[in-house]
Amino acid sequence: ADCERITPAMLTLMALEQETIDRIVATVPGGARNVQDIYPLAPLQEGILYHHLAAEQGDPYVLKILFDLKRRDRLTAFVDALQHVIDRHDILRTSVVWQGFDTPVQVVWRQAQLTVEEVVLADAAGDIATQLQDRFDPRHYRLDITRAPMLRLAFAQDVVNGRWVAVLLFHHMALDHTAMEVVQHEMQAHLLGEAVPLAAVPYRNYVAQARLGVSEQEHEGFFREMLGDVDEPTLPFGVREVQGDGGNIEQARRPLDGALSLRLRAQARQLGVSAASLVHLAWAQWLGRVSGKDDVVFGTVLMGRMQGGDGADRALGMFINTLPLRVEVGTQGVREGVKATHARLTGLLGHEHASLALAQRCSGVVAPMPLFSALLNYRHSAGLASSSQALAGWEGIETLSNEERTNYPLTLSVDDLGEGFHLSALAVPQIGAQRVCDSMHIALDNLVESLEQAPSTPLNRLSILSPAEHRQVVTGFNTTGRFYPQDQTVSGLFEVQAEVRPHAIAVVQDGQCLTYSELNARANGLARHLVGLGVQPGDSVALGLARSIELLVSQLAVLKCAAVYVPLDVSAPLERQQFMVEDSGAKVLLTLAGMDVPEGMLRVDLDTVELDESADNLDLTQSAEAVAYIMYTSGSTGTPKGV
């Protein structure tokens, strides 16, 4: 504590030059005498720092808790108790510095005073608690993490309701879910005038374990084996943005039914696996259904305390880590799926200190495409004992809200309460947090039922839909029957529309638009040109065009000739397009000048050919059952198949 200068030999967890150390020490008030330790960031801290720096405004990893304090003296007691916890734990006296350094470091201060700010708010401006939350909303408010502690308390008097309202902001870099429970437990002891019997566990112990334990080569070998052949991301509902600020995230919660909780635990015991393994499999199966995949990858939040050393269960700091887990949910039976998931999850725990960046590099998914966009956070949340003595410690202090945020578009947290379970979802609006909770409840119910009654049922046969949703998907969405004159052709119906609404807009592309009469006239001109080239009813005409107005004109023109159009995928290899042309017997190809298309037939470049456009329709009779077009699918053998 009386050190005048910190030297490289004093740092046991990282090697730094003297000049670098001096610059780091200069960031701490009081200099070397106030520096207790300097060491690198833990793996997940590095990821959080990245998102902190990447956020254009606000910070997705600043969390807040809102408190109701009945009297000013309870506010004073609250601050005193929190400062006592800060004094005990080094991670709460830690700052992070990175500017001008090769690698970010965290610096433990010997003394760090909690910033407490009183805010004067006007009752006339609305609810005081709402005003306070809005002012310190992490969507636009940031904590200065270069100063310790990475916490801040702001409070305001609420005269109308006869109380004080306080918001505690803390950075995820310093505290995770379990750590906040420890903070509350120690604050409770202080409020009751009791001493915490056990010494505080230094966070440096965990950093040492994470940095000096399993080698990077071992981590890489494990993740290459698991992810090496994964070349497509798992994106529920196609949502891929994982660099957001959490600003538009919805939240929803629901408990798991008591009976289902008991059945889930019973199945876990019978199979000799953890309840967490069943939940991970249900989540994988749910993701498989909403991403259209039988082989999924998602991020799972590991507590990091399994190998964190002695006392890690009561240590403060960022212990959790997010790592990818791959689960197959195709034709594999439910029981075998549970065992496979349990084995893979157990293996992953041996690498819980690996960095997410390393794991993602071991996959075949090329950056910046994310490997996954959904997380599962399975956490043990039995909670603190609510004895009358414990409640007495918090007398006059009530938690109003406890906000969670994330940069991922979808996170499901499953709280294991010892007997029951609670589901909490954070999701972007296009996914819907409540829908996630409800359908995950169904997925768990169907998984447990299959284990009980038909354990060999393929995983991809399990539903995540409620009966009402199933009826909507199978029946409601398929109620597409509409009356139309079935003795008419498509081109004939279009011609009627062009006559009835000639000046209505028919098609728009990149600012260019055509009315029905203009589109009909262009199609008539092209149809006459095709007839002049010898196109007969029933002949095939290939269309080498991207989605465009020209494509629509061409389709109508071919139909007006009573011919059959054959759309080609212009992004497909020429050999594949050539096969489609030859297989369909097309004699004419409609395209644009400069397009690279198959050869061996009459080519018409629509942007150079002169057409005689006319309002007069062709008078060609054809059956309403005649073929309109041939579409080529990929084919189960790899050879295109015309349908």
XYZ file of C-alpha atoms in Angstrom:
643
model
C 0.000 0.000 0.000
C 2.967 2.322 0.407
C 4.382 1.483 -3.038
C 5.872 4.485 -4.812
C 6.264 2.887 -8.248
C 4.916 -0.294 -9.799
C 7.458 -2.291 -11.811
C 7.033 -5.096 -14.389
C 8.204 -7.720 -11.894
C 5.234 -6.952 -9.631
C 2.682 -7.963 -12.300
C 2.153 -11.718 -12.286
C -0.713 -12.058 -14.787
C 0.635 -10.005 -17.691
C 3.912 -8.617 -19.020
C 4.040 -4.832 -19.472
C 6.851 -2.385 -20.154
C 7.671 0.147 -17.448
C 6.532 3.053 -19.612
C 3.166 1.371 -20.180
C 2.736 0.707 -16.463
C 3.497 4.341 -15.646
C 0.844 5.524 -18.115
C -1.701 3.115 -16.625
C -0.930 4.255 -13.074
C -1.347 7.876 -14.188
C -5.045 7.168 -14.866
C -5.674 6.384 -11.169
C -6.233 9.164 -8.601
C -3.514 8.913 -5.974
C -1.083 7.191 -8.313
C 0.798 4.020 -7.385
C -0.279 4.141 -3.743
C -3.875 3.699 -4.885
C -3.166 0.852 -7.340
C -3.698 -2.604 -5.873
C -3.298 -4.703 -9.030
C -3.136 -4.637 -12.827
C -4.173 -7.588 -14.972
C -5.848 -8.440 -18.311
C -9.561 -8.738 -19.019
C -11.418 -12.035 -18.791
C -12.744 -13.418 -22.129
C -16.313 -12.117 -21.859
C -15.086 -8.767 -20.517
C -13.226 -8.334 -23.803
C -16.437 -8.928 -25.760
C -18.394 -6.509 -23.573
C -15.716 -3.844 -24.020
C -16.023 -4.279 -27.790
C -19.761 -3.596 -27.672
C -19.184 -0.671 -25.287
C -16.847 0.908 -27.836
C -19.011 -0.003 -30.833
C -22.217 1.532 -29.428
C -22.887 4.866 -31.125
C -24.844 6.029 -28.101
C -25.708 4.463 -24.786
C -24.355 1.061 -23.768
C -26.165 -2.306 -24.034
C -24.260 -3.596 -20.996
C -25.177 -0.897 -18.498
C -27.861 -2.401 -16.252
C -30.065 -0.612 -13.764
C -32.175 -1.358 -10.706
C -34.819 1.067 -9.445
C -35.416 1.338 -5.694
C -38.181 2.873 -3.584
C -36.854 4.227 -0.248
C -39.435 5.298 2.296
C -37.161 7.679 4.213
C -33.960 9.621 3.579
C -32.164 7.724 6.352
C -32.885 4.448 4.507
C -31.178 5.962 1.455
C -28.158 6.813 3.618
C -28.099 3.264 5.022
C -28.376 1.820 1.506
C -25.413 3.868 0.233
C -23.350 2.986 3.320
C -24.048 -0.738 2.852
C -23.161 -0.623 -0.843
C -19.942 1.278 -0.165
C -19.036 -1.375 2.429
C -19.381 -4.069 -0.258
C -17.308 -1.970 -2.677
C -14.571 -1.697 -0.056
C -14.545 -5.516 0.365
C -14.358 -6.577 -3.280
C -11.617 -5.651 -5.723
C -13.776 -5.970 -8.876
C -15.992 -3.165 -7.531
C -12.888 -0.981 -7.232
C -11.762 -1.736 -10.786
C -11.448 0.480 -13.847
C -10.669 -0.487 -17.446
C -8.190 1.393 -19.622
C -7.425 0.769 -23.275
C -6.731 4.009 -25.122
C -3.143 4.090 -26.330
C -2.360 0.548 -25.159
C -1.749 -2.635 -27.163
C -4.270 -4.564 -25.073
C -6.949 -3.412 -22.595
C -6.203 -3.884 -18.905
C -8.177 -3.644 -15.681
C -6.786 -1.735 -12.737
C -7.815 -2.426 -9.135
C -7.914 0.715 -6.995
C -7.326 0.493 -3.260
C -9.970 3.122 -2.614
C -12.922 3.926 -4.872
C -15.864 6.001 -3.743
C -19.354 5.349 -5.121
C -20.653 8.325 -7.098
C -23.969 9.415 -5.582
C -25.930 12.133 -7.348
C -29.096 13.867 -6.177
C -31.346 14.970 -9.022
C -34.023 17.604 -8.518
C -37.089 16.771 -10.596
C -40.360 18.653 -10.960
C -43.566 16.870 -9.986
C -45.343 18.779 -12.738
C -43.201 17.012 -15.354
C -44.700 13.634 -14.476
C -43.958 10.594 -12.363
C -40.610 11.049 -10.585
C -39.543 7.420 -10.997
C -40.232 7.575 -14.734
C -38.328 10.842 -15.080
C -35.334 9.406 -13.216
C -35.283 6.277 -15.354
C -35.543 8.303 -18.553
C -32.642 10.553 -17.554
C -30.370 7.582 -16.866
C -31.676 5.293 -19.613
C -28.737 3.121 -20.834
C -30.008 3.547 -24.372
C -28.432 6.995 -24.281
C -26.546 7.096 -20.952
C -23.048 5.638 -20.500
C -20.913 4.893 -17.453
C -17.284 5.988 -17.494
C -15.629 2.592 -17.094
C -12.179 4.186 -16.916
C -13.124 5.257 -13.376
C -13.804 2.970 -10.418
C -16.263 1.836 -9.325
C -18.226 0.979 -12.454
C -21.395 1.815 -10.539
C -23.381 5.008 -9.993
C -26.364 5.869 -7.811
C -28.753 8.679 -8.680
C -31.729 9.585 -6.527
C -34.589 12.066 -6.385
C -37.261 13.012 -3.872
C -40.810 12.039 -4.808
C -42.871 14.435 -2.709
C -46.220 13.360 -4.156
C -45.713 9.730 -3.087
C -43.790 10.536 0.077
C -40.648 8.634 -0.823
C -37.178 8.770 -2.341
C -36.509 7.003 -5.634
C -33.013 5.790 -6.522
C -31.593 4.157 -9.641
C -28.460 2.054 -9.325
C -26.527 1.752 -12.580
C -23.816 -0.876 -12.861
C -21.732 -2.212 -15.717
C -21.886 -5.841 -16.744
C -18.087 -5.692 -16.972
C -18.041 -5.778 -13.150
C -21.116 -7.782 -12.147
C -23.097 -10.720 -13.480
C -26.423 -12.136 -12.278
C -24.927 -14.288 -9.505
C -22.585 -11.518 -8.391
C -25.484 -9.099 -7.885
C -27.137 -11.653 -5.592
C -23.919 -11.760 -3.538
C -23.899 -7.946 -3.381
C -27.469 -7.929 -2.069
C -26.647 -10.649 0.466
C -23.660 -8.720 1.828
C -25.609 -5.456 1.865
C -28.320 -7.246 3.829
C -25.767 -8.401 6.424
C -24.433 -4.873 6.772
C -27.935 -3.420 7.130
C -28.553 -5.916 9.952
C -25.278 -5.000 11.626
C -23.796 -8.440 10.958
C -20.315 -9.244 9.704
C -19.840 -11.335 6.572
C -17.968 -14.379 7.926
C -15.956 -15.257 4.817
C -13.156 -13.218 3.270
C -13.713 -11.671 -0.153
C -12.340 -13.732 -3.050
C -10.081 -11.729 -5.400
C -11.298 -11.553 -8.995
C -7.680 -11.990 -10.115
C -8.001 -15.682 -9.153
C -10.605 -16.154 -11.878
C -8.615 -14.169 -14.430
C -5.585 -16.349 -13.680
C -7.656 -19.515 -14.132
C -9.111 -18.234 -17.402
C -5.758 -17.090 -18.772
C -3.434 -19.788 -17.474
C -5.675 -22.885 -17.429
C -6.618 -24.783 -20.617
C -4.342 -23.699 -23.469
C -5.601 -21.840 -26.511
C -4.537 -24.797 -28.682
C -6.761 -27.138 -26.649
C -9.683 -24.713 -26.930
C -9.150 -24.458 -30.680
C -9.037 -28.239 -31.121
C -12.328 -28.671 -29.255
C -14.205 -26.009 -31.208
C -12.807 -27.051 -34.587
C -14.111 -30.556 -33.975
C -17.539 -29.225 -32.982
C -17.915 -26.391 -35.501
C -15.445 -26.992 -38.322
C -18.077 -28.108 -40.864
C -20.697 -25.504 -39.881
C -20.823 -23.063 -42.810
C -24.261 -21.495 -42.257
C -25.391 -19.456 -39.239
C -28.446 -20.299 -37.148
C -30.721 -17.266 -37.445
C -34.199 -17.555 -35.854
C -36.757 -15.935 -38.138
C -33.805 -14.832 -40.289
C -32.773 -12.126 -37.799
C -28.991 -11.752 -37.900
C -28.161 -8.369 -36.315
C -25.991 -8.987 -33.229
C -24.380 -5.555 -33.033
C -27.431 -3.681 -31.760
C -27.592 -1.519 -28.665
C -30.538 -3.337 -27.093
C -32.669 -0.238 -27.530
C -35.685 -1.915 -29.144
C -35.649 -5.122 -27.119
C -38.961 -6.394 -25.714
C -39.124 -8.262 -22.402
C -41.557 -10.966 -21.296
C -41.704 -13.480 -18.457
C -43.759 -16.521 -17.536
C -43.338 -19.322 -14.998
C -43.173 -22.926 -16.087
C -46.264 -24.793 -14.908
C -45.604 -26.523 -11.596
C -46.616 -29.961 -12.885
C -44.402 -29.601 -15.960
C -41.456 -28.575 -13.756
C -41.827 -31.752 -11.695
C -42.119 -33.930 -14.810
C -39.055 -32.287 -16.343
C -36.945 -32.972 -13.244
C -38.245 -36.555 -13.080
C -37.144 -37.231 -16.662
C -33.739 -35.682 -16.009
C -33.233 -37.991 -13.008
C -34.318 -41.077 -14.954
C -31.881 -40.313 -17.767
C -29.048 -39.360 -15.423
C -28.650 -35.874 -16.870
C -29.145 -32.351 -15.614
C -32.373 -30.422 -16.092
C -30.214 -27.910 -17.959
C -29.542 -30.522 -20.656
C -33.272 -30.967 -21.303
C -33.761 -27.200 -21.485
C -30.845 -26.837 -23.916
C -32.311 -29.529 -26.157
C -35.779 -27.948 -26.089
C -34.253 -24.573 -27.007
C -32.281 -26.175 -29.847
C -35.424 -27.886 -31.120
C -37.324 -24.576 -30.925
C -34.546 -22.795 -32.834
C -34.540 -25.555 -35.434
C -38.216 -24.977 -36.180
C -37.950 -21.177 -36.465
C -34.720 -21.215 -38.489
C -35.543 -24.143 -40.791
C -32.520 -26.196 -39.709
C -31.982 -29.692 -38.316
C -28.498 -28.790 -37.052
C -28.398 -25.612 -34.970
C -25.825 -23.522 -33.152
C -26.680 -21.075 -30.399
C -24.848 -19.244 -27.664
C -25.092 -20.667 -24.162
C -24.140 -18.626 -21.123
C -21.734 -20.545 -18.890
C -21.440 -19.412 -15.294
C -17.632 -19.598 -15.293
C -17.601 -20.531 -11.615
C -17.238 -24.281 -12.141
C -13.474 -23.939 -12.509
C -13.084 -20.496 -10.983
C -11.220 -21.779 -7.942
C -12.048 -22.035 -4.259
C -14.755 -19.600 -3.189
C -15.814 -18.710 -6.737
C -19.454 -19.227 -5.772
C -19.311 -16.175 -3.483
C -16.895 -14.050 -5.545
C -17.944 -10.879 -7.312
C -17.135 -10.062 -10.910
C -17.909 -11.024 -14.484
C -17.594 -14.809 -14.377
C -20.048 -15.748 -17.105
C -18.977 -16.498 -20.649
C -20.964 -17.020 -23.832
C -19.885 -19.882 -26.083
C -21.480 -21.711 -29.037
C -23.215 -25.057 -28.577
C -24.109 -27.243 -31.554
C -27.120 -29.564 -31.289
C -28.661 -31.859 -33.912
C -32.466 -31.800 -33.914
C -33.329 -33.763 -37.036
C -34.324 -37.419 -37.206
C -32.498 -38.317 -34.006
C -34.790 -39.723 -31.330
C -35.719 -37.593 -28.322
C -33.967 -39.780 -25.723
C -30.772 -40.025 -27.776
C -30.948 -36.288 -28.360
C -31.001 -35.657 -24.607
C -27.934 -37.833 -24.052
C -26.044 -36.250 -26.950
C -26.858 -32.734 -25.751
C -25.773 -33.588 -22.201
C -22.455 -35.003 -23.473
C -21.732 -31.976 -25.646
C -22.680 -29.542 -22.871
C -20.442 -31.403 -20.424
C -17.569 -31.185 -22.889
C -18.172 -27.475 -23.375
C -17.855 -26.842 -19.625
C -14.217 -27.915 -19.846
C -13.648 -24.943 -22.156
C -15.785 -22.355 -20.371
C -12.891 -19.884 -20.280
C -12.338 -19.856 -24.063
C -13.088 -16.649 -25.925
C -16.145 -16.455 -28.171
C -14.020 -14.918 -30.923
C -11.761 -17.998 -30.944
C -14.746 -20.361 -31.029
C -16.369 -18.521 -33.944
C -13.111 -18.544 -35.925
C -13.125 -22.346 -35.691
C -16.377 -22.565 -37.677
C -16.858 -22.327 -41.426
C -19.048 -19.216 -41.123
C -17.134 -16.302 -42.597
C -17.105 -13.000 -40.687
C -18.835 -10.591 -40.458
C -21.731 -13.059 -40.669
C -22.505 -14.170 -37.083
C -22.367 -17.854 -36.193
C -25.614 -17.473 -34.219
C -28.028 -14.752 -33.170
C -29.794 -16.425 -30.218
C -28.653 -17.050 -26.651
C -29.765 -19.359 -23.849
C -28.955 -18.322 -20.290
C -29.693 -21.192 -17.888
C -29.040 -19.936 -14.370
C -29.582 -21.210 -10.856
C -31.659 -18.546 -9.096
C -32.886 -20.059 -5.866
C -32.693 -16.552 -4.441
C -31.995 -15.253 -0.966
C -33.842 -16.518 2.066
C -36.740 -14.244 2.889
C -36.729 -14.763 6.639
C -38.314 -12.142 8.869
C -34.826 -11.092 9.994
C -33.630 -10.688 6.406
C -36.707 -8.673 5.486
C -36.073 -6.459 8.491
C -32.709 -5.503 6.993
C -34.460 -4.196 3.871
C -37.282 -2.490 5.757
C -38.131 0.730 3.960
C -36.223 -0.323 0.803
C -38.132 -1.900 -2.072
C -36.982 -2.932 -5.537
C -39.279 -1.429 -8.167
C -37.661 -2.824 -11.312
C -34.584 -4.750 -12.393
C -33.745 -4.266 -16.061
C -31.807 -6.678 -18.276
C -30.474 -5.781 -21.719
C -28.423 -7.422 -24.440
C -27.080 -6.678 -27.896
C -28.423 -10.008 -29.210
C -31.836 -9.970 -30.950
C -33.010 -13.013 -28.968
C -32.118 -14.220 -25.473
C -34.009 -16.755 -23.384
C -33.147 -16.912 -19.678
C -34.317 -19.944 -17.723
C -34.187 -19.462 -13.962
C -33.820 -22.744 -12.077
C -35.515 -21.948 -8.763
C -34.615 -25.237 -7.098
C -38.042 -26.747 -7.677
C -39.761 -24.684 -10.328
C -38.520 -22.786 -13.376
C -39.113 -19.316 -14.780
C -38.777 -18.252 -18.417
C -37.636 -14.736 -19.356
C -37.225 -13.581 -22.948
C -35.527 -10.565 -24.478
C -36.355 -10.241 -28.176
C -36.648 -7.714 -30.972
C -40.262 -6.876 -31.897
C -40.267 -8.908 -35.131
C -39.654 -12.031 -33.032
C -41.781 -11.115 -29.997
C -40.663 -11.835 -26.438
C -44.028 -13.171 -25.264
C -44.283 -15.491 -28.249
C -40.845 -16.899 -27.363
C -41.890 -17.628 -23.766
C -45.175 -19.225 -24.776
C -43.801 -21.410 -27.576
C -40.777 -22.469 -25.484
C -43.221 -23.608 -22.794
C -44.941 -25.741 -25.448
C -41.585 -27.077 -26.684
C -40.633 -28.177 -23.154
C -44.047 -29.761 -22.594
C -43.876 -31.731 -25.864
C -40.281 -32.806 -25.189
C -41.156 -34.148 -21.740
C -44.289 -35.856 -23.060
C -42.259 -37.591 -25.774
C -39.699 -38.770 -23.212
C -42.536 -40.173 -21.111
C -44.537 -41.850 -23.875
C -42.490 -42.207 -27.081
C -38.760 -41.558 -26.471
C -37.787 -42.656 -29.984
C -39.851 -39.870 -31.598
C -37.659 -37.867 -34.025
C -36.857 -34.415 -32.656
C -38.020 -32.702 -35.848
C -41.515 -34.138 -35.292
C -42.076 -32.176 -32.070
C -44.267 -29.097 -32.355
C -43.721 -25.687 -30.796
C -47.185 -24.427 -31.736
C -50.262 -24.156 -29.564
C -53.426 -25.824 -30.918
C -54.725 -22.400 -31.995
C -51.466 -21.573 -33.796
C -51.418 -24.999 -35.432
C -54.949 -24.465 -36.789
C -53.928 -21.037 -38.068
C -50.837 -22.386 -39.866
C -52.478 -25.498 -41.309
C -55.974 -24.180 -41.982
C -56.152 -20.417 -41.605
C -53.127 -19.503 -43.723
C -54.229 -22.009 -46.344
C -57.726 -20.578 -46.757
C -56.663 -19.117 -50.087
C -59.573 -20.169 -52.257
C -60.949 -17.252 -54.276
C -63.583 -17.113 -56.994
C -62.292 -16.226 -60.438
C -63.463 -16.973 -63.982
C -61.721 -20.313 -64.459
C -62.423 -20.371 -68.192
C -60.114 -17.350 -68.648
C -56.339 -17.282 -69.074
C -53.972 -15.138 -67.015
C -53.196 -12.922 -69.987
C -56.913 -12.635 -70.769
C -57.698 -11.505 -67.222
C -54.858 -8.980 -67.425
C -56.209 -7.569 -70.678
C -59.607 -7.030 -69.029
C -57.899 -5.125 -66.200
C -55.990 -2.978 -68.727
C -59.277 -2.076 -70.406
C -61.153 -1.327 -67.171
C -58.309 0.598 -65.399
C -55.941 1.724 -68.151
C -54.347 4.572 -66.182
C -53.867 2.736 -62.870
C -50.254 1.983 -61.891
C -49.441 -1.643 -62.666
C -45.740 -1.930 -61.830
C -43.031 0.179 -60.187
C -39.260 -0.347 -60.154
C -36.531 2.096 -59.087
C -38.728 5.117 -59.719
C -39.928 3.882 -63.125
C -43.576 2.914 -63.427
C -45.998 1.636 -66.044
C -49.772 1.858 -66.132
C -51.862 -1.158 -67.078
C -52.364 0.175 -70.602
C -48.604 0.838 -71.043
C -47.640 -2.579 -69.712
C -50.243 -4.241 -71.936
C -49.022 -2.337 -75.000
C -45.389 -3.348 -74.390
C -46.407 -6.977 -73.910
C -48.482 -6.862 -77.119
C -45.513 -5.481 -79.075
C -43.165 -8.170 -77.783
C -45.785 -10.891 -78.371
C -46.155 -9.861 -82.047
C -42.362 -9.868 -82.384
C -42.194 -13.417 -80.985
C -44.923 -14.601 -83.349
C -42.950 -13.044 -86.203
C -39.917 -15.080 -85.072
C -41.996 -18.253 -85.421
C -43.076 -18.845 -81.817
C -46.145 -21.120 -81.870
C -48.678 -21.976 -79.099
C -47.077 -24.461 -76.711
C -43.473 -23.507 -77.635
C -41.001 -22.772 -74.849
C -39.378 -19.335 -74.535
C -36.462 -18.927 -72.123
C -36.258 -15.776 -69.966
C -32.699 -14.813 -68.985
C -33.733 -11.829 -66.888
C -33.438 -10.700 -63.299
C -36.496 -9.475 -61.402
C -37.509 -6.390 -63.383
C -40.154 -4.672 -65.477
C -38.644 -6.384 -68.544
C -39.236 -9.768 -66.916
C -42.909 -8.955 -66.304
C -43.360 -7.709 -69.889
C -41.747 -10.907 -71.177
C -43.952 -13.193 -69.102
C -47.106 -11.500 -70.332
C -45.887 -11.495 -73.938
C -45.142 -15.225 -73.918
C -48.576 -15.946 -72.420
C -50.215 -13.779 -75.072
C -48.547 -16.050 -77.671
C -50.095 -19.063 -75.905
C -46.489 -20.168 -75.404
C -44.661 -21.416 -72.295
C -42.065 -19.254 -70.543
C -39.041 -20.803 -68.828
C -37.433 -18.513 -66.208
C -33.682 -19.023 -65.831
C -31.773 -18.253 -62.631
C -29.310 -15.702 -64.036
C -27.063 -16.182 -60.980
C -26.730 -19.935 -61.648
C -23.734 -21.365 -63.583
C -24.100 -21.244 -67.359
C -23.918 -25.038 -67.547
C -27.008 -25.257 -65.324
C -28.883 -22.670 -67.411
C -27.864 -24.489 -70.609
C -29.357 -27.719 -69.252
C -32.683 -25.959 -68.544
C -32.801 -24.492 -72.048
C -32.078 -27.806 -73.743
C -34.364 -29.805 -71.435
C -37.313 -27.450 -72.044
C -36.695 -27.269 -75.801
C -36.638 -23.458 -75.812
C -35.901 -21.961 -79.268
C -35.912 -18.265 -78.267
C -34.181 -16.488 -75.367
C -35.304 -13.082 -74.050
C -32.565 -11.172 -72.217
C -30.680 -7.838 -72.131
C -27.574 -6.756 -74.028
C -24.393 -7.722 -72.223
C -25.996 -10.523 -70.211
C -23.989 -13.764 -70.118
C -26.583 -16.387 -71.083
C -26.695 -19.809 -72.778
C -26.084 -19.997 -76.512
C -27.487 -22.088 -79.341
C -30.862 -20.404 -79.813
C -32.348 -17.176 -81.127
C -31.483 -14.347 -78.732
C -33.607 -11.191 -78.308
C -32.089 -8.284 -76.358
C -35.088 -6.373 -75.046
C -33.154 -3.139 -74.487
C -32.092 -2.902 -78.161
C -34.917 -4.513 -80.161
C -37.521 -2.189 -81.729
C -41.101 -3.194 -81.024
C -44.387 -2.066 -82.555
C -46.377 -1.439 -79.361
C -50.140 -1.483 -79.787
C -53.266 -1.496 -77.696
C -54.669 -4.281 -79.898
C -54.454 -7.658 -78.213
C -53.471 -10.829 -80.063
C -56.361 -13.049 -81.016
C -54.955 -16.455 -80.079
C -57.212 -19.030 -78.498
C -55.853 -21.406 -75.911
C -57.123 -23.647 -73.160
C -57.305 -22.353 -69.618
C -55.575 -25.593 -68.612
C -52.611 -25.009 -70.922
C -49.122 -24.864 -69.431
C -48.129 -21.293 -68.540
C -44.508 -21.826 -67.516
C -41.927 -24.415 -66.557
C -40.059 -23.900 -63.283
C -36.843 -25.781 -62.568
C -36.177 -26.978 -59.041
C -32.791 -28.120 -57.753
C -33.824 -31.765 -57.966
C -33.070 -34.408 -55.357
C -30.195 -35.822 -57.462
C -28.521 -32.464 -58.040
C -29.806 -32.260 -61.634
C -32.444 -29.551 -62.242
C -35.960 -30.891 -62.581
C -38.560 -29.092 -64.648
C -42.051 -28.826 -63.165
